[in-house]
Short mmCIF file of C-alpha atoms in Angstrom, two decimals:
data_model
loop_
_atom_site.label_atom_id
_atom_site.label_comp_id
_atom_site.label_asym_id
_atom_site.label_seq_id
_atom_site.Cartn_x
_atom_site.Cartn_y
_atom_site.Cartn_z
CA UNK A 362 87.79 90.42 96.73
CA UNK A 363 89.29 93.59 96.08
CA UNK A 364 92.97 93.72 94.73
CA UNK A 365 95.66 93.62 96.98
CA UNK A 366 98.83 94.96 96.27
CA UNK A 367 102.16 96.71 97.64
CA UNK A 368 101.68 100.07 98.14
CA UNK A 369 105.49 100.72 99.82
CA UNK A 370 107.78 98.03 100.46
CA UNK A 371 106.62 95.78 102.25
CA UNK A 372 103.41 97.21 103.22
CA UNK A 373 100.21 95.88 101.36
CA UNK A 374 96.97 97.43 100.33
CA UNK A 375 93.46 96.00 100.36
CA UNK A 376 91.45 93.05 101.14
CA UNK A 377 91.78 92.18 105.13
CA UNK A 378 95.33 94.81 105.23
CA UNK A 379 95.00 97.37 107.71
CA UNK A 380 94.24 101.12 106.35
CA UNK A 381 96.91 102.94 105.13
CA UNK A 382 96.53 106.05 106.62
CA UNK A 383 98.52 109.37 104.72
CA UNK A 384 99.48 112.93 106.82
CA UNK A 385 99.07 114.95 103.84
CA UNK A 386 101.27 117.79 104.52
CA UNK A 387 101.14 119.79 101.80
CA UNK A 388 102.22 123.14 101.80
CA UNK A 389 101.33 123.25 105.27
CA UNK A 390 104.20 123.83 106.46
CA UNK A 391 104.92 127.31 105.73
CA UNK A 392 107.78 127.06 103.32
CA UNK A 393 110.30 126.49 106.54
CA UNK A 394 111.90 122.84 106.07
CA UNK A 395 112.37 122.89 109.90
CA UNK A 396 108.52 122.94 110.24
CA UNK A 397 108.23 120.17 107.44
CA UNK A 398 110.51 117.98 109.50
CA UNK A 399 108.49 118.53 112.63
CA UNK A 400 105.19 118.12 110.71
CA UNK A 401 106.88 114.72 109.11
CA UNK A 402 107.77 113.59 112.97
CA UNK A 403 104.44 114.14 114.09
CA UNK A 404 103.07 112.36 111.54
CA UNK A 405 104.79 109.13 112.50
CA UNK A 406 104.02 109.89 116.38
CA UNK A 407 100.84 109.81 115.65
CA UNK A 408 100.39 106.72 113.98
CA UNK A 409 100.25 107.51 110.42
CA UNK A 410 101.89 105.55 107.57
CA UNK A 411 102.92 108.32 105.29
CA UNK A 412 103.70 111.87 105.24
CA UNK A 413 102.95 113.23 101.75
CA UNK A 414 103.71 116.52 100.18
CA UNK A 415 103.07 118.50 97.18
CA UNK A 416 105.64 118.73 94.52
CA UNK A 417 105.27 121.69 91.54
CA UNK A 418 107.72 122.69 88.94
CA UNK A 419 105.66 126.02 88.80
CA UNK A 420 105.99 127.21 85.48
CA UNK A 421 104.97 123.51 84.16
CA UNK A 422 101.81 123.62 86.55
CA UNK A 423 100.48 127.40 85.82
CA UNK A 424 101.14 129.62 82.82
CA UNK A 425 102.40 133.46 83.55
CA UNK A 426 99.26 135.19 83.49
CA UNK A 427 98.64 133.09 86.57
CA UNK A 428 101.83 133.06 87.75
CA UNK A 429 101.79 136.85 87.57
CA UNK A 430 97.92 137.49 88.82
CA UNK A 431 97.84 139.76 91.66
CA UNK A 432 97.22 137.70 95.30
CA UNK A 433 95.69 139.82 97.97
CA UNK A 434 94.46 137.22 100.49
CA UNK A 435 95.29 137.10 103.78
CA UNK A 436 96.43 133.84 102.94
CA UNK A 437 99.17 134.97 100.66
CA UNK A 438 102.76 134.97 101.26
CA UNK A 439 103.92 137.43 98.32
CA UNK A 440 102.06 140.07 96.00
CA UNK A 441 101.19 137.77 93.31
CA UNK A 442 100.29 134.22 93.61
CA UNK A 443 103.70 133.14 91.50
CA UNK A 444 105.90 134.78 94.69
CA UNK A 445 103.06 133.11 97.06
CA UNK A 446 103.54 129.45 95.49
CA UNK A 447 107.43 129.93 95.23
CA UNK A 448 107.54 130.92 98.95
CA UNK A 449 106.10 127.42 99.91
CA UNK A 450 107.99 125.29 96.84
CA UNK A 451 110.75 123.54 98.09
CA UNK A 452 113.59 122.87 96.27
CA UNK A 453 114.52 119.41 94.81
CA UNK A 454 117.36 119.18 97.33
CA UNK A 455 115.40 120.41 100.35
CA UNK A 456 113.25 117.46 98.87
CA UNK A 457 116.09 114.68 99.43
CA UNK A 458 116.62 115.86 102.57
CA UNK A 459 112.94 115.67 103.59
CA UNK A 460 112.99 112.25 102.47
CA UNK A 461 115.98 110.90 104.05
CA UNK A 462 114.78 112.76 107.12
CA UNK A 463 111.14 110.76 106.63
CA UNK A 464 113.69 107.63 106.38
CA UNK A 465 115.79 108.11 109.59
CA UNK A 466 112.12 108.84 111.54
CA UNK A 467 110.89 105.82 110.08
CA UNK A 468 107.69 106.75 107.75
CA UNK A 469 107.01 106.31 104.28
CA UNK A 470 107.46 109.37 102.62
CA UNK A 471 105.89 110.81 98.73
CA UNK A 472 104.48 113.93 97.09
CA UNK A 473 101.57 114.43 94.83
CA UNK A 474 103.11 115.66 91.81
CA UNK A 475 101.74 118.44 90.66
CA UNK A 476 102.21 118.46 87.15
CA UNK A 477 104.54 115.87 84.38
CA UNK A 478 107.85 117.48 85.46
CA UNK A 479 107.30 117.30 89.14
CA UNK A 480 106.17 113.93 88.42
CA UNK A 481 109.84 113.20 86.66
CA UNK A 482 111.35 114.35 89.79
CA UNK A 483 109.53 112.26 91.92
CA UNK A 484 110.61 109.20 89.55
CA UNK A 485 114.08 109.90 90.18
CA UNK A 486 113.52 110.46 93.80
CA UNK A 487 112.44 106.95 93.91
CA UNK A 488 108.97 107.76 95.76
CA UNK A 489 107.50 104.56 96.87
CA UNK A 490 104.03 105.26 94.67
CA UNK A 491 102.73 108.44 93.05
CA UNK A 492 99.59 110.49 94.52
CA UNK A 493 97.44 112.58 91.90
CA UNK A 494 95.94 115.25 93.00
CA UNK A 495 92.07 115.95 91.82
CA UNK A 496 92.77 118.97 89.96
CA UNK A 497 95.05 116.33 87.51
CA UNK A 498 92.44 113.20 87.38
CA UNK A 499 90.92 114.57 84.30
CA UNK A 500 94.46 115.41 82.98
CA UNK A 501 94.64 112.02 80.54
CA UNK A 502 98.04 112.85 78.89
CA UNK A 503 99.63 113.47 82.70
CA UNK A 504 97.48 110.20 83.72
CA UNK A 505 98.75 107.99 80.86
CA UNK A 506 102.75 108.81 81.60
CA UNK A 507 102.41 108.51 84.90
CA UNK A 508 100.67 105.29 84.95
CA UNK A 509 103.99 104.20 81.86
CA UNK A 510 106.43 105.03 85.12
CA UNK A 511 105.72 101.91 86.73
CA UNK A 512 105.15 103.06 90.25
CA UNK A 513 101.59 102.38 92.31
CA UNK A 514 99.57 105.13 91.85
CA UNK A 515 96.70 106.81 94.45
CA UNK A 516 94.69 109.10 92.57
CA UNK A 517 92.15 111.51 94.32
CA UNK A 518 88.62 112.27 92.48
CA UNK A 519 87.61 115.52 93.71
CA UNK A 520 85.65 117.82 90.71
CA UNK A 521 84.75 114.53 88.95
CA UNK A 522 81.99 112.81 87.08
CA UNK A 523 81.36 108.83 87.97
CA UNK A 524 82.03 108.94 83.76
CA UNK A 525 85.33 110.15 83.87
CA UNK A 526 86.25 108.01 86.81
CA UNK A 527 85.56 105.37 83.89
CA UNK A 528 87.72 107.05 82.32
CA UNK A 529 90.45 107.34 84.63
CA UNK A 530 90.25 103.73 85.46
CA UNK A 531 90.66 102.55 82.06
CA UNK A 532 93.69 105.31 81.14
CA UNK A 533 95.67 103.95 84.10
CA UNK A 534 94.74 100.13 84.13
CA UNK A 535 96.02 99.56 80.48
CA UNK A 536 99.47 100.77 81.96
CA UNK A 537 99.86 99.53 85.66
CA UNK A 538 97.49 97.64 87.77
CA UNK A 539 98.86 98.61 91.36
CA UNK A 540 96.29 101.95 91.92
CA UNK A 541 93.45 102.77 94.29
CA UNK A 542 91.13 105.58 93.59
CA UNK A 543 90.15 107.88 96.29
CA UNK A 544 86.37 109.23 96.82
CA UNK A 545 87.20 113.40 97.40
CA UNK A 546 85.07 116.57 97.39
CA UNK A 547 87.36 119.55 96.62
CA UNK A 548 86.19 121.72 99.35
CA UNK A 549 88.17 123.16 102.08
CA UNK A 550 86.42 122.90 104.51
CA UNK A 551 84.10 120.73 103.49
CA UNK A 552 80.83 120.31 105.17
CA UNK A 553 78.99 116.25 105.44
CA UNK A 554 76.27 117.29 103.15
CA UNK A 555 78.66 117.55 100.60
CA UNK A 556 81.40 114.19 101.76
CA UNK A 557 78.98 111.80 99.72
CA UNK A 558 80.61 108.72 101.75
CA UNK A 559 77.86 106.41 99.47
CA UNK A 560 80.20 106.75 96.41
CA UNK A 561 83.04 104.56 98.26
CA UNK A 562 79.79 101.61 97.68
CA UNK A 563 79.50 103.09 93.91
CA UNK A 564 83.56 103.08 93.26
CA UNK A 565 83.77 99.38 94.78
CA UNK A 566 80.38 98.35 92.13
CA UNK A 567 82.34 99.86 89.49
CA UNK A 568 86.11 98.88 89.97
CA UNK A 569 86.00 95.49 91.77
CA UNK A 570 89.80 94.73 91.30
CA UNK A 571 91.26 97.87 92.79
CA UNK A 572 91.02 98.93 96.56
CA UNK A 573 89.16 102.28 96.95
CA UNK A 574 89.93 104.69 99.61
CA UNK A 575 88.77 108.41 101.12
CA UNK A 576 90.42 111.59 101.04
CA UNK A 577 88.68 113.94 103.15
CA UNK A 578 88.82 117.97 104.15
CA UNK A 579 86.10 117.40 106.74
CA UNK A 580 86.51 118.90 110.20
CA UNK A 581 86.99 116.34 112.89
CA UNK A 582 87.90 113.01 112.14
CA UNK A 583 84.27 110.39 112.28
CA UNK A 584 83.06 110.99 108.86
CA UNK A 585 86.82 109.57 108.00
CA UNK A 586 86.45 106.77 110.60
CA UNK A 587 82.89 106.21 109.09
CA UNK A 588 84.44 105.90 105.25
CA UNK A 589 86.69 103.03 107.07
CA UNK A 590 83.80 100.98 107.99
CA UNK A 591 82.61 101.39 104.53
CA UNK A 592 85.84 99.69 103.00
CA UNK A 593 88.01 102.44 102.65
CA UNK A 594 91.56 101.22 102.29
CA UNK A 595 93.26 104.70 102.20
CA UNK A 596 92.76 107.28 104.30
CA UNK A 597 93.83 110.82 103.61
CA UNK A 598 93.96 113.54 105.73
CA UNK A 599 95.33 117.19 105.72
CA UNK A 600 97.89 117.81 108.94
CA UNK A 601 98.85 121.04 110.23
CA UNK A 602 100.60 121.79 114.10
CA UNK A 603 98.11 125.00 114.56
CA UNK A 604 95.08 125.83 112.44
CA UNK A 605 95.34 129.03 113.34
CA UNK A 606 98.51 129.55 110.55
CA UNK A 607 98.49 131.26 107.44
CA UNK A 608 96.79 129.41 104.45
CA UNK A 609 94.23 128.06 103.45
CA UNK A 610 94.36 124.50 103.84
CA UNK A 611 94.76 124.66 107.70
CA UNK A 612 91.35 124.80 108.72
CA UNK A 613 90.48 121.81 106.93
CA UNK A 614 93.18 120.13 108.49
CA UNK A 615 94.10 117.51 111.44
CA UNK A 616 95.87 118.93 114.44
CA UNK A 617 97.77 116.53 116.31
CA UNK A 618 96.03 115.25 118.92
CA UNK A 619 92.79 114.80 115.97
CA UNK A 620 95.33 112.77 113.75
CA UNK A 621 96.20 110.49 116.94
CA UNK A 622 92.63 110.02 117.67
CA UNK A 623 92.08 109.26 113.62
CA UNK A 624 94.60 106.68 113.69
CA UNK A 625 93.25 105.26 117.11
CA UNK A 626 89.82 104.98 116.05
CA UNK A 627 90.45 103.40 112.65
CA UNK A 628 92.56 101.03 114.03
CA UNK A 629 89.52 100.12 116.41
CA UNK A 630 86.82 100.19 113.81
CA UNK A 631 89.53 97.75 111.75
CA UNK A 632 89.36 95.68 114.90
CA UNK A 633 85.56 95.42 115.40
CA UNK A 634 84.68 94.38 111.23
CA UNK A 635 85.53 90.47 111.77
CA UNK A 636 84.69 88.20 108.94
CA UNK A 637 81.16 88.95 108.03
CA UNK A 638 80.57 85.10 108.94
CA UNK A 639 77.86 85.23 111.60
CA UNK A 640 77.90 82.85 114.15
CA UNK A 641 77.83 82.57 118.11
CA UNK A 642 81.76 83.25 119.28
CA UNK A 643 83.61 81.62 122.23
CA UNK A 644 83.35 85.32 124.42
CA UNK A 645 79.67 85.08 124.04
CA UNK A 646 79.48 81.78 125.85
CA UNK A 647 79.38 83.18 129.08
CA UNK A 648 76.45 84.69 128.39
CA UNK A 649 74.58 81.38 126.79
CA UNK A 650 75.48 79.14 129.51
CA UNK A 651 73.92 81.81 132.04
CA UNK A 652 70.95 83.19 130.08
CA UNK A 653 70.68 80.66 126.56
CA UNK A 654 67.07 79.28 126.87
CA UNK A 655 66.15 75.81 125.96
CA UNK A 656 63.62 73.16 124.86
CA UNK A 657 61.41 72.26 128.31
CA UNK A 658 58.60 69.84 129.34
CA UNK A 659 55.27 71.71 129.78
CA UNK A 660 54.17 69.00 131.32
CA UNK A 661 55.20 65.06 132.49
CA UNK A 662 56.15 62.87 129.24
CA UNK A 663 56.70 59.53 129.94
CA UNK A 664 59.16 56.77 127.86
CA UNK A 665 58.41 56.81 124.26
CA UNK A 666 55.94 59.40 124.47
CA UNK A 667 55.79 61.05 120.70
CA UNK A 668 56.29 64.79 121.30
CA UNK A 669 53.93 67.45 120.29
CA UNK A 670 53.66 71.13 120.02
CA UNK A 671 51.69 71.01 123.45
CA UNK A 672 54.02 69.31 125.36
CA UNK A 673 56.99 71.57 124.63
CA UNK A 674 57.91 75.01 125.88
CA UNK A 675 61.30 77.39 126.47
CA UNK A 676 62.77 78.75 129.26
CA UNK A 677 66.08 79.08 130.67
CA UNK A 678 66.88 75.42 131.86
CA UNK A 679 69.41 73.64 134.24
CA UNK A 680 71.22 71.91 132.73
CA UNK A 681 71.02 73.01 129.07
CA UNK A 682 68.45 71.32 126.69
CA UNK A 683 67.97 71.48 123.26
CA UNK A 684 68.16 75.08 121.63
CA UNK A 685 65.12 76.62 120.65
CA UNK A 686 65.31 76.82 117.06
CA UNK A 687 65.08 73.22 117.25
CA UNK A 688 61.82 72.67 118.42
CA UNK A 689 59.60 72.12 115.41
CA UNK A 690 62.31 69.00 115.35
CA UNK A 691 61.43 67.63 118.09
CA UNK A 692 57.52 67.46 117.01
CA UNK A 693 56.66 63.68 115.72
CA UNK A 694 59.87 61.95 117.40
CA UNK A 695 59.78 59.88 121.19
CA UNK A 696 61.78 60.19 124.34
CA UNK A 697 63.51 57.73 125.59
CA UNK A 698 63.25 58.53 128.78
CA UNK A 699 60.83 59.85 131.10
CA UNK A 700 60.90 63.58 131.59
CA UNK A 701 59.55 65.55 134.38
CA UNK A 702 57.45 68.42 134.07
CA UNK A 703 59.67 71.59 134.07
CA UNK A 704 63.01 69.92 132.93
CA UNK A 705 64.78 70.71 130.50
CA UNK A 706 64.45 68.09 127.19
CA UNK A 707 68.30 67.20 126.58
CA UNK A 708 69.60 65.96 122.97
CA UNK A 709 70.18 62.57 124.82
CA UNK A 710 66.43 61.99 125.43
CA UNK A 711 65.23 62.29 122.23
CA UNK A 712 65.32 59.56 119.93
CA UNK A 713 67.27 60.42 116.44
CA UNK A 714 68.47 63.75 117.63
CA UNK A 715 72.13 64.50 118.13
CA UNK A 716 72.47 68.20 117.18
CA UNK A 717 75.04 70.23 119.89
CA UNK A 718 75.68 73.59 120.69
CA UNK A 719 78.41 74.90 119.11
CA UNK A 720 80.98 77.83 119.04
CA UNK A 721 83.82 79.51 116.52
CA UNK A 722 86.81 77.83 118.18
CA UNK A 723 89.82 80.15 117.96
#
């Protein structure tokens, strides 16, 4: 079985635990803190578990000439894309008061952090676990402190080889064993062809003692539902209120009436797995008692009459007679009884059989 452990206090992760299901917010939210704390409400209307953000100390994450490259989109909020990633940075104290907002609504609440310094800021922010972002999976040195803080860890794997997931596995395990690794394509939006759901199969053949979840940028919300019934364990989804807003992460994101339905349908698809132990269940009943076939006399067979092949059929008998898959049973042994033609052969009738219908009891 996979490895379960706690995620946030008191909420566990893996084996038969429910989904834990992550709003990623993100710079979605337009650098206002009044739309983050609406975006962080309807996260926890809706039924999610976490509203996550992303944290940057922005001259750790980029170097100048980046900082200072000229951004023209009509997804930018300033001339270059240093003014466009400061406009949506919040500050560390904007950050407290996210989180003890995310507190008095009643949702977990972490960041991704984007680089070592944001993740230091996180640490003392006392974030339940740490989220790393693809573009740092292949960042070892990052990885490797992390991993030293202590904290669980979910760590996306967008851009990546199955190799370096080895990799990343092995950095992170020798320091903390509470992580989960997320199957990702880094494309926004991303199309199916490209989701590659069959990897969540490959991650759990690979890393048997760690749950494995999804983080998708699909449109819509089945393929996510779909990675559920897989054995995802974490689900992670983009949020916006309108994805008609500036950015580029929007149309790749849920809406809220698309998160509520997420959250309702993996909660039903959690619902309908069971146990994987096949056998017939008390609700089904019903339907046996009316419809079950059973063993039958194809003709008369007298007391102590040693059964054959050609004296047996099925139909569906009054009262109920011995099941069908017992039939080649029956072959070689007597009756102790006589039996009309057309009944129903009952388990009492037949010498040295005692087998009965059964059900799961609950």
């Amino acid at each position: 079985m996979p490895l379960k452990f706690e995620l946030c206090p008191g909420r566990m992760i893996g084996g038969s635990n429910p989904c834990f299901i992550i709003a990623e917010i993100g710079q979605n939210h337009q650098g206002d803190i009044k739309i983050a704390k609406k975006m962080i409400k309807m996260a926890k209307d809706c039924g999610a578990d976490c509203a996550k953000f992303q944290k940057s100390e922005l001259e750790y994450k980029f170097n100048k000439r980046a900082l200072e490259r000229p951004y023209t989109s009509k997804q930018s909020w300033g001339k270059t894309y240093g003014e466009h990633k400061r406009h949506l940075e919040f500050s560390h104290i904007q950050y407290v008061e996210l989180q003890n907002y995310a507190k008095e609504v009643g949702i977990f609440f972490t960041a991704s952090g984007m680089d070592e310094m944001a993740v230091e800021f996180l640490h003392e922010l006392d974030v339940p676990f740490f989220k790393v972002g693809s573009g740092d999976t292949n960042n070892f040195p990052y990885l490797e402190k992390t991993a030293k803080k202590g904290r669980p860890m979910v760590v996306s794997s967008g851009m990546q080889s199955m190799e370096t997931m080895r990799r990343v596995y092995q950095t992170v395990k020798k320091h903390n064993q509470n992580f989960c690794i997320l199957q990702c394509t880094s494309a926004y939006p991303l199309e199916a062809e490209d989701v590659n759901l069959r990897v969540i199969a490959e991650y759990q053949k690979e890393f048997p003692d760690i749950p494995i979840g999804y983080s998708g940028h699909e449109s819509g919300v089945h393929i996510s539902v779909a990675a559920v019934a897989l054995g995802a364990k974490v689900i992670e989804r983009h949020v916006t209120l309108d994805k008609s807003w500036k950015g580029s992460d929007h149309e790749a994101s849920l809406e809220p009436s698309e998160l509520t339905e997420l959250v309702k349908a993996i909660r039903l698809v959690e619902r309908s797995l069971g146990t994987g132990i096949k056998q017939m269940l008390p609700c089904e009943k019903p339907c046996h008692d009316k419809l079950g076939k059973s063993v039958v006399a194809k003709v008369a067979i007298p007391k102590g009459t040693v059964l054959g092949m050609d004296m047996l059929g099925v139909k569906v008998g009054e009262p109920k007679g011995v099941p069908p898959e017992d039939i080649f049973q029956l072959v070689g042994k007597s009756v102790t009884e006589d039996v009309e033609e057309d009944e129903s052969i009952t388990p009492d009738v037949v010498d040295s059989y005692g087998k009965k219908i059964k059900c799961r009891v609950e």
